[in-house]
PDB file of C-alpha atoms in Angstrom:
ATOM      1  CA  UNK A  25      88.100   7.248  27.399  1.00 62.00           C
ATOM      2  CA  UNK A  26      84.763   7.372  25.637  1.00 81.00           C
ATOM      3  CA  UNK A  27      83.296  10.822  25.228  1.00 93.00           C
ATOM      4  CA  UNK A  28      79.671  11.809  24.968  1.00 96.00           C
ATOM      5  CA  UNK A  29      77.897   9.667  22.402  1.00 97.00           C
ATOM      6  CA  UNK A  30      74.723  10.497  20.516  1.00 98.00           C
ATOM      7  CA  UNK A  31      72.445   8.518  18.245  1.00 97.00           C
ATOM      8  CA  UNK A  32      71.482   8.578  15.515  1.00 97.00           C
ATOM      9  CA  UNK A  33      74.033  10.727  13.707  1.00 96.00           C
ATOM     10  CA  UNK A  34      71.600  11.812  11.023  1.00 96.00           C
ATOM     11  CA  UNK A  35      67.831  11.693  10.744  1.00 96.00           C
ATOM     12  CA  UNK A  36      65.254  12.724   8.167  1.00 98.00           C
ATOM     13  CA  UNK A  37      61.636  13.256   9.197  1.00 97.00           C
ATOM     14  CA  UNK A  38      58.559  14.897   7.705  1.00 97.00           C
ATOM     15  CA  UNK A  39      56.462  17.666   9.189  1.00 98.00           C
ATOM     16  CA  UNK A  40      54.134  16.524  11.939  1.00 97.00           C
ATOM     17  CA  UNK A  41      56.166  13.476  12.865  1.00 98.00           C
ATOM     18  CA  UNK A  42      57.814  12.817  16.212  1.00 98.00           C
ATOM     19  CA  UNK A  43      61.494  12.169  16.850  1.00 98.00           C
ATOM     20  CA  UNK A  44      63.576  10.776  19.737  1.00 98.00           C
ATOM     21  CA  UNK A  45      67.261  11.540  20.065  1.00 98.00           C
ATOM     22  CA  UNK A  46      69.549   9.712  22.470  1.00 98.00           C
ATOM     23  CA  UNK A  47      72.604  10.679  24.472  1.00 98.00           C
ATOM     24  CA  UNK A  48      75.049   8.774  26.663  1.00 97.00           C
ATOM     25  CA  UNK A  49      77.200  10.962  28.915  1.00 96.00           C
ATOM     26  CA  UNK A  50      80.827  10.506  29.795  1.00 95.00           C
ATOM     27  CA  UNK A  51      81.264   7.814  32.445  1.00 94.00           C
ATOM     28  CA  UNK A  52      80.900   9.396  35.867  1.00 91.00           C
ATOM     29  CA  UNK A  53      78.999  12.432  34.596  1.00 91.00           C
ATOM     30  CA  UNK A  54      75.568  12.852  36.120  1.00 90.00           C
ATOM     31  CA  UNK A  55      74.312  15.951  34.333  1.00 90.00           C
ATOM     32  CA  UNK A  56      73.128  16.109  30.741  1.00 93.00           C
ATOM     33  CA  UNK A  57      72.178  19.200  28.768  1.00 93.00           C
ATOM     34  CA  UNK A  58      70.594  19.516  25.326  1.00 96.00           C
ATOM     35  CA  UNK A  59      71.210  22.262  22.781  1.00 96.00           C
ATOM     36  CA  UNK A  60      69.804  23.090  19.354  1.00 97.00           C
ATOM     37  CA  UNK A  61      72.078  24.613  16.734  1.00 95.00           C
ATOM     38  CA  UNK A  62      70.493  26.015  13.623  1.00 94.00           C
ATOM     39  CA  UNK A  63      72.795  26.453  10.642  1.00 90.00           C
ATOM     40  CA  UNK A  64      74.919  29.564  10.971  1.00 87.00           C
ATOM     41  CA  UNK A  65      74.115  30.211  14.630  1.00 90.00           C
ATOM     42  CA  UNK A  66      75.562  29.222  17.986  1.00 91.00           C
ATOM     43  CA  UNK A  67      73.965  26.454  20.051  1.00 93.00           C
ATOM     44  CA  UNK A  68      70.821  27.357  22.001  1.00 93.00           C
ATOM     45  CA  UNK A  69      70.074  25.769  25.380  1.00 92.00           C
ATOM     46  CA  UNK A  70      67.017  23.503  25.552  1.00 95.00           C
ATOM     47  CA  UNK A  71      67.187  21.454  28.781  1.00 91.00           C
ATOM     48  CA  UNK A  72      69.442  20.396  31.611  1.00 91.00           C
ATOM     49  CA  UNK A  73      68.880  17.242  33.676  1.00 91.00           C
ATOM     50  CA  UNK A  74      70.565  15.992  36.803  1.00 88.00           C
ATOM     51  CA  UNK A  75      69.690  12.838  38.721  1.00 86.00           C
ATOM     52  CA  UNK A  76      66.633  12.369  36.482  1.00 88.00           C
ATOM     53  CA  UNK A  77      65.228  15.773  37.375  1.00 90.00           C
ATOM     54  CA  UNK A  78      64.880  18.752  35.080  1.00 90.00           C
ATOM     55  CA  UNK A  79      67.095  21.531  36.412  1.00 87.00           C
ATOM     56  CA  UNK A  80      66.797  24.053  33.628  1.00 87.00           C
ATOM     57  CA  UNK A  81      64.764  24.817  30.532  1.00 91.00           C
ATOM     58  CA  UNK A  82      65.414  27.207  27.679  1.00 91.00           C
ATOM     59  CA  UNK A  83      62.896  29.132  25.606  1.00 92.00           C
ATOM     60  CA  UNK A  84      61.511  26.223  23.601  1.00 96.00           C
ATOM     61  CA  UNK A  85      57.862  25.169  23.104  1.00 97.00           C
ATOM     62  CA  UNK A  86      56.237  22.284  24.928  1.00 96.00           C
ATOM     63  CA  UNK A  87      56.701  20.135  21.838  1.00 97.00           C
ATOM     64  CA  UNK A  88      60.212  19.607  23.191  1.00 98.00           C
ATOM     65  CA  UNK A  89      60.594  17.252  26.130  1.00 97.00           C
ATOM     66  CA  UNK A  90      63.372  15.197  27.647  1.00 97.00           C
ATOM     67  CA  UNK A  91      64.107  12.686  30.323  1.00 96.00           C
ATOM     68  CA  UNK A  92      67.102  11.152  32.048  1.00 96.00           C
ATOM     69  CA  UNK A  93      67.442   7.527  33.005  1.00 96.00           C
ATOM     70  CA  UNK A  94      69.006   5.904  36.095  1.00 95.00           C
ATOM     71  CA  UNK A  95      72.206   5.255  34.124  1.00 95.00           C
ATOM     72  CA  UNK A  96      72.312   9.035  33.392  1.00 95.00           C
ATOM     73  CA  UNK A  97      71.665   8.621  29.676  1.00 97.00           C
ATOM     74  CA  UNK A  98      69.046  10.919  28.239  1.00 97.00           C
ATOM     75  CA  UNK A  99      66.480  11.228  25.489  1.00 98.00           C
ATOM     76  CA  UNK A 100      65.195  14.351  23.770  1.00 98.00           C
ATOM     77  CA  UNK A 101      61.748  14.111  22.193  1.00 98.00           C
ATOM     78  CA  UNK A 102      60.280  16.548  19.719  1.00 98.00           C
ATOM     79  CA  UNK A 103      56.629  16.227  18.723  1.00 97.00           C
ATOM     80  CA  UNK A 104      54.747  17.686  15.767  1.00 98.00           C
ATOM     81  CA  UNK A 105      57.925  18.503  13.880  1.00 98.00           C
ATOM     82  CA  UNK A 106      58.162  21.769  11.991  1.00 98.00           C
ATOM     83  CA  UNK A 107      60.509  22.682   9.176  1.00 97.00           C
ATOM     84  CA  UNK A 108      62.224  25.056  11.597  1.00 96.00           C
ATOM     85  CA  UNK A 109      63.204  22.171  13.847  1.00 98.00           C
ATOM     86  CA  UNK A 110      65.836  21.188  11.297  1.00 97.00           C
ATOM     87  CA  UNK A 111      69.091  21.608  13.174  1.00 97.00           C
ATOM     88  CA  UNK A 112      72.062  19.953  14.833  1.00 97.00           C
ATOM     89  CA  UNK A 113      71.010  18.706  18.263  1.00 98.00           C
ATOM     90  CA  UNK A 114      73.850  18.597  20.740  1.00 97.00           C
ATOM     91  CA  UNK A 115      74.119  16.815  24.038  1.00 96.00           C
ATOM     92  CA  UNK A 116      76.621  17.860  26.690  1.00 94.00           C
ATOM     93  CA  UNK A 117      77.530  16.188  29.955  1.00 92.00           C
ATOM     94  CA  UNK A 118      79.172  17.405  33.120  1.00 89.00           C
ATOM     95  CA  UNK A 119      80.081  15.949  36.458  1.00 84.00           C
ATOM     96  CA  UNK A 120      77.809  17.757  38.865  1.00 73.00           C
ATOM     97  CA  UNK A 121      74.403  19.286  39.235  1.00 60.00           C
ATOM     98  CA  UNK A 122      75.792  22.714  38.563  1.00 56.00           C
ATOM     99  CA  UNK A 123      77.663  22.111  35.373  1.00 51.00           C
ATOM    100  CA  UNK A 124      80.977  23.860  35.359  1.00 69.00           C
ATOM    101  CA  UNK A 125      82.659  22.529  32.288  1.00 84.00           C
ATOM    102  CA  UNK A 126      80.368  20.816  29.818  1.00 88.00           C
ATOM    103  CA  UNK A 127      81.660  18.299  27.276  1.00 92.00           C
ATOM    104  CA  UNK A 128      79.740  17.983  24.037  1.00 94.00           C
ATOM    105  CA  UNK A 129      78.895  15.028  21.860  1.00 96.00           C
ATOM    106  CA  UNK A 130      79.106  15.041  18.051  1.00 96.00           C
ATOM    107  CA  UNK A 131      75.419  15.859  17.667  1.00 97.00           C
ATOM    108  CA  UNK A 132      72.459  14.503  15.742  1.00 97.00           C
ATOM    109  CA  UNK A 133      71.629  16.283  12.519  1.00 97.00           C
ATOM    110  CA  UNK A 134      67.865  16.400  12.007  1.00 98.00           C
ATOM    111  CA  UNK A 135      66.315  17.371   8.701  1.00 98.00           C
ATOM    112  CA  UNK A 136      62.566  17.980   8.590  1.00 98.00           C
ATOM    113  CA  UNK A 137      60.994  17.909   5.132  1.00 96.00           C
TER     114      UNK A 137
ATOM    115  CA  UNK B   7      70.979  36.868  24.454  1.00 53.00           C
ATOM    116  CA  UNK B   8      74.701  36.254  24.640  1.00 56.00           C
ATOM    117  CA  UNK B   9      76.538  38.616  26.953  1.00 84.00           C
ATOM    118  CA  UNK B  10      79.685  38.756  24.845  1.00 92.00           C
ATOM    119  CA  UNK B  11      80.854  40.515  21.698  1.00 93.00           C
ATOM    120  CA  UNK B  12      83.352  38.922  19.334  1.00 96.00           C
ATOM    121  CA  UNK B  13      84.583  39.849  15.854  1.00 97.00           C
ATOM    122  CA  UNK B  14      82.808  37.726  13.257  1.00 96.00           C
ATOM    123  CA  UNK B  15      85.992  36.557  11.573  1.00 97.00           C
ATOM    124  CA  UNK B  16      89.781  36.606  11.820  1.00 97.00           C
ATOM    125  CA  UNK B  17      92.709  35.233   9.842  1.00 97.00           C
ATOM    126  CA  UNK B  18      95.997  33.955  11.185  1.00 96.00           C
ATOM    127  CA  UNK B  19      99.137  32.656   9.522  1.00 97.00           C
ATOM    128  CA  UNK B  20     100.129  29.106  10.304  1.00 97.00           C
ATOM    129  CA  UNK B  21     102.745  28.964  13.067  1.00 96.00           C
ATOM    130  CA  UNK B  22     101.916  32.413  14.375  1.00 97.00           C
ATOM    131  CA  UNK B  23      99.994  33.207  17.540  1.00 97.00           C
ATOM    132  CA  UNK B  24      96.250  33.670  17.147  1.00 98.00           C
ATOM    133  CA  UNK B  25      94.781  36.262  19.507  1.00 98.00           C
ATOM    134  CA  UNK B  26      91.002  36.153  19.718  1.00 98.00           C
ATOM    135  CA  UNK B  27      89.348  39.037  21.601  1.00 97.00           C
ATOM    136  CA  UNK B  28      86.094  38.997  23.514  1.00 96.00           C
ATOM    137  CA  UNK B  29      84.223  41.862  25.105  1.00 95.00           C
ATOM    138  CA  UNK B  30      82.061  41.149  28.157  1.00 93.00           C
ATOM    139  CA  UNK B  31      81.564  44.577  29.676  1.00 92.00           C
ATOM    140  CA  UNK B  32      78.497  43.542  31.735  1.00 89.00           C
ATOM    141  CA  UNK B  33      80.146  40.552  33.394  1.00 89.00           C
ATOM    142  CA  UNK B  34      79.185  39.970  37.022  1.00 86.00           C
ATOM    143  CA  UNK B  35      81.559  39.166  39.831  1.00 85.00           C
ATOM    144  CA  UNK B  36      80.517  35.516  39.990  1.00 84.00           C
ATOM    145  CA  UNK B  37      80.649  34.860  36.253  1.00 87.00           C
ATOM    146  CA  UNK B  38      83.431  32.913  34.603  1.00 89.00           C
ATOM    147  CA  UNK B  39      84.722  33.324  31.058  1.00 92.00           C
ATOM    148  CA  UNK B  40      84.608  30.102  29.047  1.00 92.00           C
ATOM    149  CA  UNK B  41      86.008  29.425  25.594  1.00 95.00           C
ATOM    150  CA  UNK B  42      84.848  26.665  23.265  1.00 95.00           C
ATOM    151  CA  UNK B  43      85.531  25.991  19.608  1.00 97.00           C
ATOM    152  CA  UNK B  44      83.561  24.159  16.946  1.00 96.00           C
ATOM    153  CA  UNK B  45      85.122  22.552  13.915  1.00 94.00           C
ATOM    154  CA  UNK B  46      82.998  21.742  10.850  1.00 84.00           C
ATOM    155  CA  UNK B  47      79.740  21.579  12.835  1.00 74.00           C
ATOM    156  CA  UNK B  48      81.091  18.934  15.173  1.00 89.00           C
ATOM    157  CA  UNK B  49      80.213  19.290  18.843  1.00 94.00           C
ATOM    158  CA  UNK B  50      81.813  22.279  20.565  1.00 94.00           C
ATOM    159  CA  UNK B  51      85.149  21.487  22.179  1.00 94.00           C
ATOM    160  CA  UNK B  52      86.064  22.923  25.573  1.00 93.00           C
ATOM    161  CA  UNK B  53      89.267  24.978  25.511  1.00 95.00           C
ATOM    162  CA  UNK B  54      89.736  26.893  28.751  1.00 94.00           C
ATOM    163  CA  UNK B  55      87.977  28.995  31.366  1.00 91.00           C
ATOM    164  CA  UNK B  56      88.885  31.531  34.031  1.00 91.00           C
ATOM    165  CA  UNK B  57      87.498  33.933  36.608  1.00 90.00           C
ATOM    166  CA  UNK B  58      89.990  36.760  36.953  1.00 89.00           C
ATOM    167  CA  UNK B  59      93.468  35.319  36.796  1.00 85.00           C
ATOM    168  CA  UNK B  60      95.201  34.437  33.581  1.00 93.00           C
ATOM    169  CA  UNK B  61      95.007  30.753  32.775  1.00 95.00           C
ATOM    170  CA  UNK B  62      97.062  28.420  30.593  1.00 96.00           C
ATOM    171  CA  UNK B  63      96.635  24.823  29.560  1.00 95.00           C
ATOM    172  CA  UNK B  64      97.972  22.590  26.825  1.00 94.00           C
ATOM    173  CA  UNK B  65      95.662  24.124  24.254  1.00 94.00           C
ATOM    174  CA  UNK B  66      95.683  27.842  24.926  1.00 97.00           C
ATOM    175  CA  UNK B  67      96.124  30.789  27.247  1.00 97.00           C
ATOM    176  CA  UNK B  68      93.375  33.044  28.538  1.00 97.00           C
ATOM    177  CA  UNK B  69      94.182  36.632  29.421  1.00 97.00           C
ATOM    178  CA  UNK B  70      91.478  38.513  31.371  1.00 96.00           C
ATOM    179  CA  UNK B  71      91.797  42.247  31.878  1.00 95.00           C
ATOM    180  CA  UNK B  72      91.960  43.560  35.412  1.00 94.00           C
ATOM    181  CA  UNK B  73      88.472  45.071  35.187  1.00 94.00           C
ATOM    182  CA  UNK B  74      87.257  41.746  33.693  1.00 94.00           C
ATOM    183  CA  UNK B  75      85.410  43.539  30.925  1.00 94.00           C
ATOM    184  CA  UNK B  76      87.340  41.821  28.179  1.00 95.00           C
ATOM    185  CA  UNK B  77      89.539  38.816  27.549  1.00 96.00           C
ATOM    186  CA  UNK B  78      91.796  37.326  24.896  1.00 97.00           C
ATOM    187  CA  UNK B  79      92.225  33.705  23.947  1.00 98.00           C
ATOM    188  CA  UNK B  80      95.723  32.986  22.683  1.00 98.00           C
ATOM    189  CA  UNK B  81      96.625  29.989  20.561  1.00 97.00           C
ATOM    190  CA  UNK B  82     100.422  30.222  20.706  1.00 96.00           C
ATOM    191  CA  UNK B  83     101.301  28.423  17.468  1.00 95.00           C
ATOM    192  CA  UNK B  84      98.245  28.148  15.250  1.00 96.00           C
ATOM    193  CA  UNK B  85      97.969  25.196  12.876  1.00 97.00           C
ATOM    194  CA  UNK B  86      95.567  24.543  10.033  1.00 96.00           C
ATOM    195  CA  UNK B  87      93.605  22.266  12.382  1.00 95.00           C
ATOM    196  CA  UNK B  88      92.823  25.262  14.578  1.00 97.00           C
ATOM    197  CA  UNK B  89      90.526  26.632  11.870  1.00 97.00           C
ATOM    198  CA  UNK B  90      87.147  26.739  13.626  1.00 97.00           C
ATOM    199  CA  UNK B  91      84.468  28.944  15.132  1.00 96.00           C
ATOM    200  CA  UNK B  92      85.552  30.118  18.583  1.00 97.00           C
ATOM    201  CA  UNK B  93      82.932  30.970  21.184  1.00 96.00           C
ATOM    202  CA  UNK B  94      83.466  33.157  24.232  1.00 95.00           C
ATOM    203  CA  UNK B  95      80.829  32.595  26.926  1.00 92.00           C
ATOM    204  CA  UNK B  96      80.307  34.148  30.324  1.00 89.00           C
ATOM    205  CA  UNK B  97      78.344  32.191  32.860  1.00 83.00           C
ATOM    206  CA  UNK B  98      77.847  31.604  36.512  1.00 75.00           C
ATOM    207  CA  UNK B  99      79.601  28.378  37.406  1.00 64.00           C
ATOM    208  CA  UNK B 100      76.463  27.181  39.140  1.00 63.00           C
ATOM    209  CA  UNK B 101      74.207  28.116  36.261  1.00 64.00           C
ATOM    210  CA  UNK B 102      72.576  25.421  34.204  1.00 65.00           C
ATOM    211  CA  UNK B 103      72.997  26.713  30.704  1.00 73.00           C
ATOM    212  CA  UNK B 104      75.549  28.326  28.444  1.00 80.00           C
ATOM    213  CA  UNK B 105      74.565  31.144  26.114  1.00 84.00           C
ATOM    214  CA  UNK B 106      76.462  30.967  22.857  1.00 87.00           C
ATOM    215  CA  UNK B 107      76.761  33.953  20.578  1.00 86.00           C
ATOM    216  CA  UNK B 108      77.783  33.836  16.946  1.00 88.00           C
ATOM    217  CA  UNK B 109      81.468  33.387  17.783  1.00 94.00           C
ATOM    218  CA  UNK B 110      84.577  34.241  15.755  1.00 97.00           C
ATOM    219  CA  UNK B 111      85.400  32.236  12.671  1.00 97.00           C
ATOM    220  CA  UNK B 112      89.179  31.807  12.755  1.00 98.00           C
ATOM    221  CA  UNK B 113      90.863  30.792   9.530  1.00 97.00           C
ATOM    222  CA  UNK B 114      94.472  29.669   9.772  1.00 97.00           C
ATOM    223  CA  UNK B 115      96.237  30.090   6.454  1.00 96.00           C
ATOM    224  CA  UNK B 116      99.417  28.357   5.269  1.00 95.00           C
TER     225      UNK B 116
END
């Protein structure tokens, strides 16, 4: 069975640019969550979406936004990139609105120069 | 902030049991204990979770103390491929986020 997939795997951007990261959940999973993992730290929660609605938001600035599509895939957008946005961005999916067990994708590694 | 405390690193000999402790002294009655691991900055991999009873699956066992203030993840026969960062997380099952701490870096040595 296919797991959570994310694209692209790696990305290099410059300060001030905008980036869009994509995530496809496990088939049958309706909830998608996004996490940021800076080198040497554990993942930090950014957003959770269920049925195209935002259900949770972490402590991230408004430069970060996301959306979920009718097929339950999701996009994470980051505007006005800063050097500090360089990180591994992880997507996780779960079956229900209230995610019990979340299953993570391989991540997108973003480098901001 | 994460609600758990884990040792930053541990070593284990290949073939021996790896026992990873986690302290969660402020855990609430409706919070579960989850364990994930992360290998070489891949996505975290789900291992096991439990509320108050001990749990076992094909990957590991989870032992939760009676007062639920601490737990131990047991990998019964560690292999080199078990070398990873292990995260202990407490969360309400109906919550919408997971709060990761720094985890324990487990190194399995031949």
